[in-house]
mmCIF file of C-alpha atoms in Angstrom:
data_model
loop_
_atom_site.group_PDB
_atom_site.id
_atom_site.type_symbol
_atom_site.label_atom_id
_atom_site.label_comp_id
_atom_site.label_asym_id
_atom_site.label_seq_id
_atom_site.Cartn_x
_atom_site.Cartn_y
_atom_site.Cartn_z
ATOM 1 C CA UNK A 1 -4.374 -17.205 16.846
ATOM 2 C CA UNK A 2 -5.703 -20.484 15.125
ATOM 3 C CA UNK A 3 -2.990 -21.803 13.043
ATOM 4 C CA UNK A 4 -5.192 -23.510 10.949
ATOM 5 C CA UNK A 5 -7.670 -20.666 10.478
ATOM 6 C CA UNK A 6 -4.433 -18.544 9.277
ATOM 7 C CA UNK A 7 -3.876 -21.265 7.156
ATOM 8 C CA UNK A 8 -6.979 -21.674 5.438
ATOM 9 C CA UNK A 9 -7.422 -17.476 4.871
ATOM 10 C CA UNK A 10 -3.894 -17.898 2.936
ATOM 11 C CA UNK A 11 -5.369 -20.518 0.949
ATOM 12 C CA UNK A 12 -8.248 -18.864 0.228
ATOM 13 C CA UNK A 13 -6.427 -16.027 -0.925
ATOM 14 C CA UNK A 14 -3.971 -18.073 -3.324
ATOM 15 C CA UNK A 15 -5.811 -20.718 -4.521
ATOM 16 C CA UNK A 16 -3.754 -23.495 -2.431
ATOM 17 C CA UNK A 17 -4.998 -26.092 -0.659
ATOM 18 C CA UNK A 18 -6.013 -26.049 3.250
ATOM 19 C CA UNK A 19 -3.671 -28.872 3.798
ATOM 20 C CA UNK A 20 -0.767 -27.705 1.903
ATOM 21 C CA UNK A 21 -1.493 -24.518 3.580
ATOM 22 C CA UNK A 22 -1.167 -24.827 7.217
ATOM 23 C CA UNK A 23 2.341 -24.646 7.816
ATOM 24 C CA UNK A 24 2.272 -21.019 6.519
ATOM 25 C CA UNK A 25 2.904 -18.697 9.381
ATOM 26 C CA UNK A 26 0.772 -15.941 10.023
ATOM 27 C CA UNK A 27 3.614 -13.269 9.146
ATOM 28 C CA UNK A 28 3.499 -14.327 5.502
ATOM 29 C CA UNK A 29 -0.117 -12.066 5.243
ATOM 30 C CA UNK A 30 1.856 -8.768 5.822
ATOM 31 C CA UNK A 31 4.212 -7.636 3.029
ATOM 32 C CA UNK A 32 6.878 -5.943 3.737
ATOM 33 C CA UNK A 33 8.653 -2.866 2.328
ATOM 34 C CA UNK A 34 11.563 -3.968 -0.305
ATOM 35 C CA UNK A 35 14.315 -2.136 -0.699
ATOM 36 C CA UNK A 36 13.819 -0.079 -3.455
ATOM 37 C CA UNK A 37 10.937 1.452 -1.251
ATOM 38 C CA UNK A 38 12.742 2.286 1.766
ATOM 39 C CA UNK A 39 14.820 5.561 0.581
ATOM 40 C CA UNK A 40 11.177 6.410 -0.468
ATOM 41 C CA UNK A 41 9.151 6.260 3.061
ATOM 42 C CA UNK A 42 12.569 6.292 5.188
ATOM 43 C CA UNK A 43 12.460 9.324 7.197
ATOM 44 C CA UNK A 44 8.782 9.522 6.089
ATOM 45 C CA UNK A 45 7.080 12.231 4.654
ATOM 46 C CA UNK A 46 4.409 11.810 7.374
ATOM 47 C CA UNK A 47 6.484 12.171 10.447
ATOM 48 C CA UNK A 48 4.558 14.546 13.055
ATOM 49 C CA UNK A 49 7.016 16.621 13.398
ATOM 50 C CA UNK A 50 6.901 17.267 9.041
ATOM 51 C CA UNK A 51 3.095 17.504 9.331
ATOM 52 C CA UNK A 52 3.739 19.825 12.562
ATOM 53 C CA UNK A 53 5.986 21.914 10.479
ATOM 54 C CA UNK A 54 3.708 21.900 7.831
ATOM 55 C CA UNK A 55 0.562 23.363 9.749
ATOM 56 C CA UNK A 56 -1.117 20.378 10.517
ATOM 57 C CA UNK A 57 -0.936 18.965 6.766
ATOM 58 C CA UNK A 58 -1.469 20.702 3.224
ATOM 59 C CA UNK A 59 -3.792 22.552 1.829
ATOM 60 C CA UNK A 60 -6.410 22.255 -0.421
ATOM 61 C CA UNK A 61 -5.422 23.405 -3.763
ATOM 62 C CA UNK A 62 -7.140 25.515 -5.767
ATOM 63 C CA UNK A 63 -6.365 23.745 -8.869
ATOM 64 C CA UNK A 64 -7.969 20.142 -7.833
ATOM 65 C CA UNK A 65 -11.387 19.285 -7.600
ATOM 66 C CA UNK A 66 -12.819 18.746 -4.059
ATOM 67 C CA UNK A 67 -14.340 15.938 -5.102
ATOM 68 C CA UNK A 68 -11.573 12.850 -6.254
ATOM 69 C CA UNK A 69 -14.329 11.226 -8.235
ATOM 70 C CA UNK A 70 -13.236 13.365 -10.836
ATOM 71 C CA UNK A 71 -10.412 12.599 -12.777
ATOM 72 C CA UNK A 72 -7.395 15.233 -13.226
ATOM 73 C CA UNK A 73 -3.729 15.311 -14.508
ATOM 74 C CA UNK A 74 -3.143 18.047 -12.287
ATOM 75 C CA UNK A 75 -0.043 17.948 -10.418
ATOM 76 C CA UNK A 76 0.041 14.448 -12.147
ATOM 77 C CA UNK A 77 3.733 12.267 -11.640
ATOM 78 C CA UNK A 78 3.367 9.911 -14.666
ATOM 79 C CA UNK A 79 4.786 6.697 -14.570
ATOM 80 C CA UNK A 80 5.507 4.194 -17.834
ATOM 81 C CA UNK A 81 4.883 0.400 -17.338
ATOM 82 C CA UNK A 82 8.037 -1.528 -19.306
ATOM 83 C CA UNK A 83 6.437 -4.983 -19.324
ATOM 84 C CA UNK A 84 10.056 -6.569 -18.593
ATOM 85 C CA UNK A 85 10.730 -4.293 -15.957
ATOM 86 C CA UNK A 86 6.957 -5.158 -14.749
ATOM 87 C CA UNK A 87 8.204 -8.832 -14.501
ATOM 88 C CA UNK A 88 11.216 -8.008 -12.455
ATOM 89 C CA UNK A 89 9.764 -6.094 -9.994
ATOM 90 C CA UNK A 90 6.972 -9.311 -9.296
ATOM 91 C CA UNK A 91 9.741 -11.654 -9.060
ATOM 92 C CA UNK A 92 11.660 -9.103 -6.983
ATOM 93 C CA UNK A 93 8.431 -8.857 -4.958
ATOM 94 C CA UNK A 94 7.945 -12.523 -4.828
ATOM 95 C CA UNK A 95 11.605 -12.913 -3.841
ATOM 96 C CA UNK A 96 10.901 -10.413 -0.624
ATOM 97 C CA UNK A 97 7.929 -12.646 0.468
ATOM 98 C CA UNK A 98 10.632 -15.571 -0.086
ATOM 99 C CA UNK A 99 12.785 -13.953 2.614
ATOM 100 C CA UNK A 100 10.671 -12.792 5.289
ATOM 101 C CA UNK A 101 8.070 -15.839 5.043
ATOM 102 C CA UNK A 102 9.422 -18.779 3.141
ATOM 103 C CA UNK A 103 9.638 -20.802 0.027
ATOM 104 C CA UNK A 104 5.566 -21.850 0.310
ATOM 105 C CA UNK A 105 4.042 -18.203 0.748
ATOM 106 C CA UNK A 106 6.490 -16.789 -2.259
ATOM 107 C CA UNK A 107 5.156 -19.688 -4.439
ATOM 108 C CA UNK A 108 1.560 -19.362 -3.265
ATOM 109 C CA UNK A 109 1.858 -15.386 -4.081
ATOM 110 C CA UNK A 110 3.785 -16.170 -7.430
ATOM 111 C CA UNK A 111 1.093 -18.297 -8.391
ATOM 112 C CA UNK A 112 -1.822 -16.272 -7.775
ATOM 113 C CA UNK A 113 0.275 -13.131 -9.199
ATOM 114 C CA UNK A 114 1.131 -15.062 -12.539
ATOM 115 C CA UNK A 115 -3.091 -15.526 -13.117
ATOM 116 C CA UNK A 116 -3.727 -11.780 -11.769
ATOM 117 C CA UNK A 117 -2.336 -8.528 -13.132
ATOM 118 C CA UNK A 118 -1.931 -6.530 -9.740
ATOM 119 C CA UNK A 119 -2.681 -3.079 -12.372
ATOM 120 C CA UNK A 120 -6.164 -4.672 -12.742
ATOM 121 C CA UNK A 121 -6.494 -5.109 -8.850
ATOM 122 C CA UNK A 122 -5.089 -1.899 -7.763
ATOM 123 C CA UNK A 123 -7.029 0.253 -10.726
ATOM 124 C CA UNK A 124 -10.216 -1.432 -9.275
ATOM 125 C CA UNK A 125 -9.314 -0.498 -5.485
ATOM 126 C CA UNK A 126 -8.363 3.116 -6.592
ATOM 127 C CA UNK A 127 -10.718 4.143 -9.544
ATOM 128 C CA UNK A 128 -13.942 5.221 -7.557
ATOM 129 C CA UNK A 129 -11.317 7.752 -5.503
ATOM 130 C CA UNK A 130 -10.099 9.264 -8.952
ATOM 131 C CA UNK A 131 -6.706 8.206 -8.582
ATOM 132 C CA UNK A 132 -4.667 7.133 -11.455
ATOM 133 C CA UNK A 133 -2.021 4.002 -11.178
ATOM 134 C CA UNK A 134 0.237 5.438 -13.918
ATOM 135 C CA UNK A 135 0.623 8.241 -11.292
ATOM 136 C CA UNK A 136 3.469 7.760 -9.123
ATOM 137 C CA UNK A 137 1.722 9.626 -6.356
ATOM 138 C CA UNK A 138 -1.402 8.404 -6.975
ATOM 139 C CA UNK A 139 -0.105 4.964 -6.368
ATOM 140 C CA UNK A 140 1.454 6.396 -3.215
ATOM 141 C CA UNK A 141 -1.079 7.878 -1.971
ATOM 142 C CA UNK A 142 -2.985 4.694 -1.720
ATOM 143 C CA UNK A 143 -0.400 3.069 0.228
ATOM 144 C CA UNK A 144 -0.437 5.213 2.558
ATOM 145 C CA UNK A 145 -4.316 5.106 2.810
ATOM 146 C CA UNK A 146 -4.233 1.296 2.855
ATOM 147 C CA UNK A 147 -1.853 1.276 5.421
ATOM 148 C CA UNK A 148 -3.165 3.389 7.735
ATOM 149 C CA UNK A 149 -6.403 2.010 7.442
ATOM 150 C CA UNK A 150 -4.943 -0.978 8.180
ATOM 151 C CA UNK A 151 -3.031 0.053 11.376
ATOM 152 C CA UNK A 152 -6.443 1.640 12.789
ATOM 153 C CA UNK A 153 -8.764 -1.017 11.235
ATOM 154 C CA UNK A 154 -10.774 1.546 9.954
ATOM 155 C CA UNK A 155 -13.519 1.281 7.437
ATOM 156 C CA UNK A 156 -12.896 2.249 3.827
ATOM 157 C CA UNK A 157 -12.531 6.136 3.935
ATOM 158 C CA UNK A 158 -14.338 8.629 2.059
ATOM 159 C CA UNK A 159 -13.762 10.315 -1.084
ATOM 160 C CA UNK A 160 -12.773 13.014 0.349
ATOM 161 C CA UNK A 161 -10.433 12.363 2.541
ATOM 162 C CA UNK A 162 -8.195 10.544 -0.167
ATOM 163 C CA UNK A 163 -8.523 13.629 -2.223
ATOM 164 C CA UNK A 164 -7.179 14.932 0.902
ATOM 165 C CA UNK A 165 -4.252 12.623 1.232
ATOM 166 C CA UNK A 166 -3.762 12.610 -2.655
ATOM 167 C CA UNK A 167 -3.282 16.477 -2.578
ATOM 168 C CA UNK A 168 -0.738 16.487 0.989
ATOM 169 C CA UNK A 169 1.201 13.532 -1.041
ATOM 170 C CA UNK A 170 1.907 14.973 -3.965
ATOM 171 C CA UNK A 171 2.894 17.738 -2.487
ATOM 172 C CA UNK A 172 4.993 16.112 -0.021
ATOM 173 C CA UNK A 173 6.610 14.042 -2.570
ATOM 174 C CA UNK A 174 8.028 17.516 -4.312
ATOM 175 C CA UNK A 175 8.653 18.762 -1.152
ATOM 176 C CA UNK A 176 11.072 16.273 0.051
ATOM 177 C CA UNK A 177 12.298 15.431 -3.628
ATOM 178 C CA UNK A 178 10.956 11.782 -3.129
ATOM 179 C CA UNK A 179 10.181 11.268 -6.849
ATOM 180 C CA UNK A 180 12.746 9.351 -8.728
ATOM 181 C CA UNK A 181 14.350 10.913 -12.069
ATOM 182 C CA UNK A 182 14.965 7.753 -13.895
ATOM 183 C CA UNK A 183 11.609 6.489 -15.504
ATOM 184 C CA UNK A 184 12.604 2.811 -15.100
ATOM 185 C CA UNK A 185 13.616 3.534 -10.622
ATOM 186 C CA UNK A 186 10.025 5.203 -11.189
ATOM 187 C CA UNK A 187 8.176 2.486 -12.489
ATOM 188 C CA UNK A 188 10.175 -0.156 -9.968
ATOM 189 C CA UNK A 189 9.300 1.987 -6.511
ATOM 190 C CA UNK A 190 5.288 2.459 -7.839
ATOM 191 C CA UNK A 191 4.836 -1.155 -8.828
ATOM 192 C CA UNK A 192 6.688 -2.411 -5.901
ATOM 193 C CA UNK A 193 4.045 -0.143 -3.668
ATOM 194 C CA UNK A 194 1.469 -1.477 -5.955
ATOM 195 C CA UNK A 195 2.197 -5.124 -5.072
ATOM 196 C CA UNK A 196 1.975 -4.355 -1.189
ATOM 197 C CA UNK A 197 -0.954 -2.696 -1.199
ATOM 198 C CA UNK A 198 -2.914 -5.110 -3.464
ATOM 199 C CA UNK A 199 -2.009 -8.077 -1.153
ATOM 200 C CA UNK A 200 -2.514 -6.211 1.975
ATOM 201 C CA UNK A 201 -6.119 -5.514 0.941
ATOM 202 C CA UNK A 202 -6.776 -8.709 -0.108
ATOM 203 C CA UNK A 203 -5.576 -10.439 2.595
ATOM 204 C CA UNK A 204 -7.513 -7.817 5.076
ATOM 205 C CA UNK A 205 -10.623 -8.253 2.863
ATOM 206 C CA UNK A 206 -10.881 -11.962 3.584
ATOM 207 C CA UNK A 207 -10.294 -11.610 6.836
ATOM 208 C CA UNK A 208 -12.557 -9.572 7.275
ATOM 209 C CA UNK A 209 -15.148 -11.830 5.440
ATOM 210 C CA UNK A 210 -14.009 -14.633 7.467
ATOM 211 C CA UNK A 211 -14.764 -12.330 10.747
ATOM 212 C CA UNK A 212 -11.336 -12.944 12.274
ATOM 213 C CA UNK A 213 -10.949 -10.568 14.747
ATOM 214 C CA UNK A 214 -7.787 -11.810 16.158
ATOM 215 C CA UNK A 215 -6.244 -12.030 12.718
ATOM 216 C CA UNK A 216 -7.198 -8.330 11.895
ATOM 217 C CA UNK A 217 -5.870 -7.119 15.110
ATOM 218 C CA UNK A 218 -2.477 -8.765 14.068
ATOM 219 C CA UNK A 219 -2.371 -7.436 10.765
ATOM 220 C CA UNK A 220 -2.888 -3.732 12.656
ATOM 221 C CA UNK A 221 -0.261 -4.042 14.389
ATOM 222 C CA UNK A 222 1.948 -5.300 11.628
ATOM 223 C CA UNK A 223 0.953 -2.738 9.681
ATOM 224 C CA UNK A 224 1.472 0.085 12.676
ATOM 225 C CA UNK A 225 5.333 -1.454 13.568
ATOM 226 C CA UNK A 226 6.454 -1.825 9.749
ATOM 227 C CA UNK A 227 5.399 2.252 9.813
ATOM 228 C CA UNK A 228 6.983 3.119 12.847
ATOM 229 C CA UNK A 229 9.967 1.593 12.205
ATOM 230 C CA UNK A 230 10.274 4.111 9.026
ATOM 231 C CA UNK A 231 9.314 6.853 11.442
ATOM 232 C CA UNK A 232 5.837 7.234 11.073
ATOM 233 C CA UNK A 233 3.338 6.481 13.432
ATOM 234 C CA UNK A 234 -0.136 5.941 11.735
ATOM 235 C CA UNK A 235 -2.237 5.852 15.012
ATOM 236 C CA UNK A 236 -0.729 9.231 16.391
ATOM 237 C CA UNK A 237 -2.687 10.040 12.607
ATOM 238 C CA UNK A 238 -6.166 11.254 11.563
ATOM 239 C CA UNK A 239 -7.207 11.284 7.619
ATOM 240 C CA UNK A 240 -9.065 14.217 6.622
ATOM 241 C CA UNK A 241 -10.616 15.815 3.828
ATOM 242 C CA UNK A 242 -6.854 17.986 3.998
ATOM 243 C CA UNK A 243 -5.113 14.822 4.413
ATOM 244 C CA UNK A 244 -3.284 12.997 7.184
ATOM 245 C CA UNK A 245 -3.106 15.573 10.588
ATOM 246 C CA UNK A 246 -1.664 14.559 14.057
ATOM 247 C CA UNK A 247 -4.486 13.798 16.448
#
């Protein structure tokens, strides 16, 4: 892939410049999962063999409305935004970018993260699906969308189907007893998804714009090994209106 192309998506992105840009390496686009995520998706509560043993994913409940346009506390995992604890968990994020691809992508993503608050972003991305981002599942529920959509680069899905995958999460989530007790472990793990999935749509967005092909076929299969390697493999995965079913 073009190096400089790469480099000039990240700066478009950030707000840095093309020359200042270019020794970013492509890996720096994909965020990873931090730590405080990992006990979270670890194990995953979309393995097949859960959704096997589930009956090829949840049903629909009678309590929510078919259509996620509609906004509803049912089922709801509310989660309370401490601004200080909101500033850790960027610089915690920020930090993670540090590790996995260097001092200038961290400062390029602190940077643009400082001038835009990632609740704004995400509420934006999630509001026309109904979900909430002071819901803990809610917020995971569009990780998981964004990531698999990601892995298949697949076109934005419908309403539906995130209703769908909003309904099988939740539900999951309870299941497994993924939810954490303490409010402020609860706000950490939903922000920290809320970081990821901001900049992976972003950065998938302008690729997109930019028609990179190559680019978006790297990001897929970033997106499809950081999955697997939590045992879940989002291509052996269709999203339907009842959520995510083996193929």
């Amino acid at each position: 892939m073009n190096r400089f192309l790469v480099a000039f998506l990240f700066a478009f992105i950030v707000g840095t410049s093309p020359v200042a840009a270019q020794t970013i390496d492509g890996g720096a686009y994909f965020s990873p999962i931090t730590d405080n995520v990992q006990p979270l998706i670890h194990g995953s509560l979309f393995s097949k063999s859960y959704l096997e043993k589930k009956g090829r994913g949840t049903a629909r409940s009678r309590n929510l409305p078919r259509d996620a346009g509609r906004a509803t506390t049912a089922g709801s995992i509310p989660v309370r935004f401490d601004p200080a604890i909101s500033r850790e968990v960027r610089d915690e994020y920020i930090a993670s970018i540090e590790r996995s691809s260097g001092t200038r992508a961290a400062r390029s993503l602190g940077r643009y993260y400082a001038s835009n608050d990632v609740h704004a972003l995400l509420r934006k991305a999630v509001s026309p699906y109904g979900l909430r981002i002071d819901d803990f599942g809610d917020v995971t529920t569009a990780y998981f969308a964004v990531m698999w959509m990601t892995a298949n680069d697949a076109p934005l899905p419908g309403v539906d189907e995130v209703s769908g995958l909003r309904m099988q999460t939740h539900a999951a989530l309870a299941d497994r007893g993924r939810v954490p007790d303490d409010a402020v472990r609860r706000q950490r793990v939903a922000e920290s998804l809320m970081y990821q999935t901001v900049t992976l749509i972003r950065v998938r967005e302008t690729a997109q714009a930019a028609g990179n092909r190559d680019f978006l076929a790297q990001l897929a299969d970033s997106a499809q090994d950081a999955m697997a390697r939590q045992g879940v493999d989002l291509r052996d995965l269709a999203l339907t209106d009842a959520g995510f079913r083996p193929r």
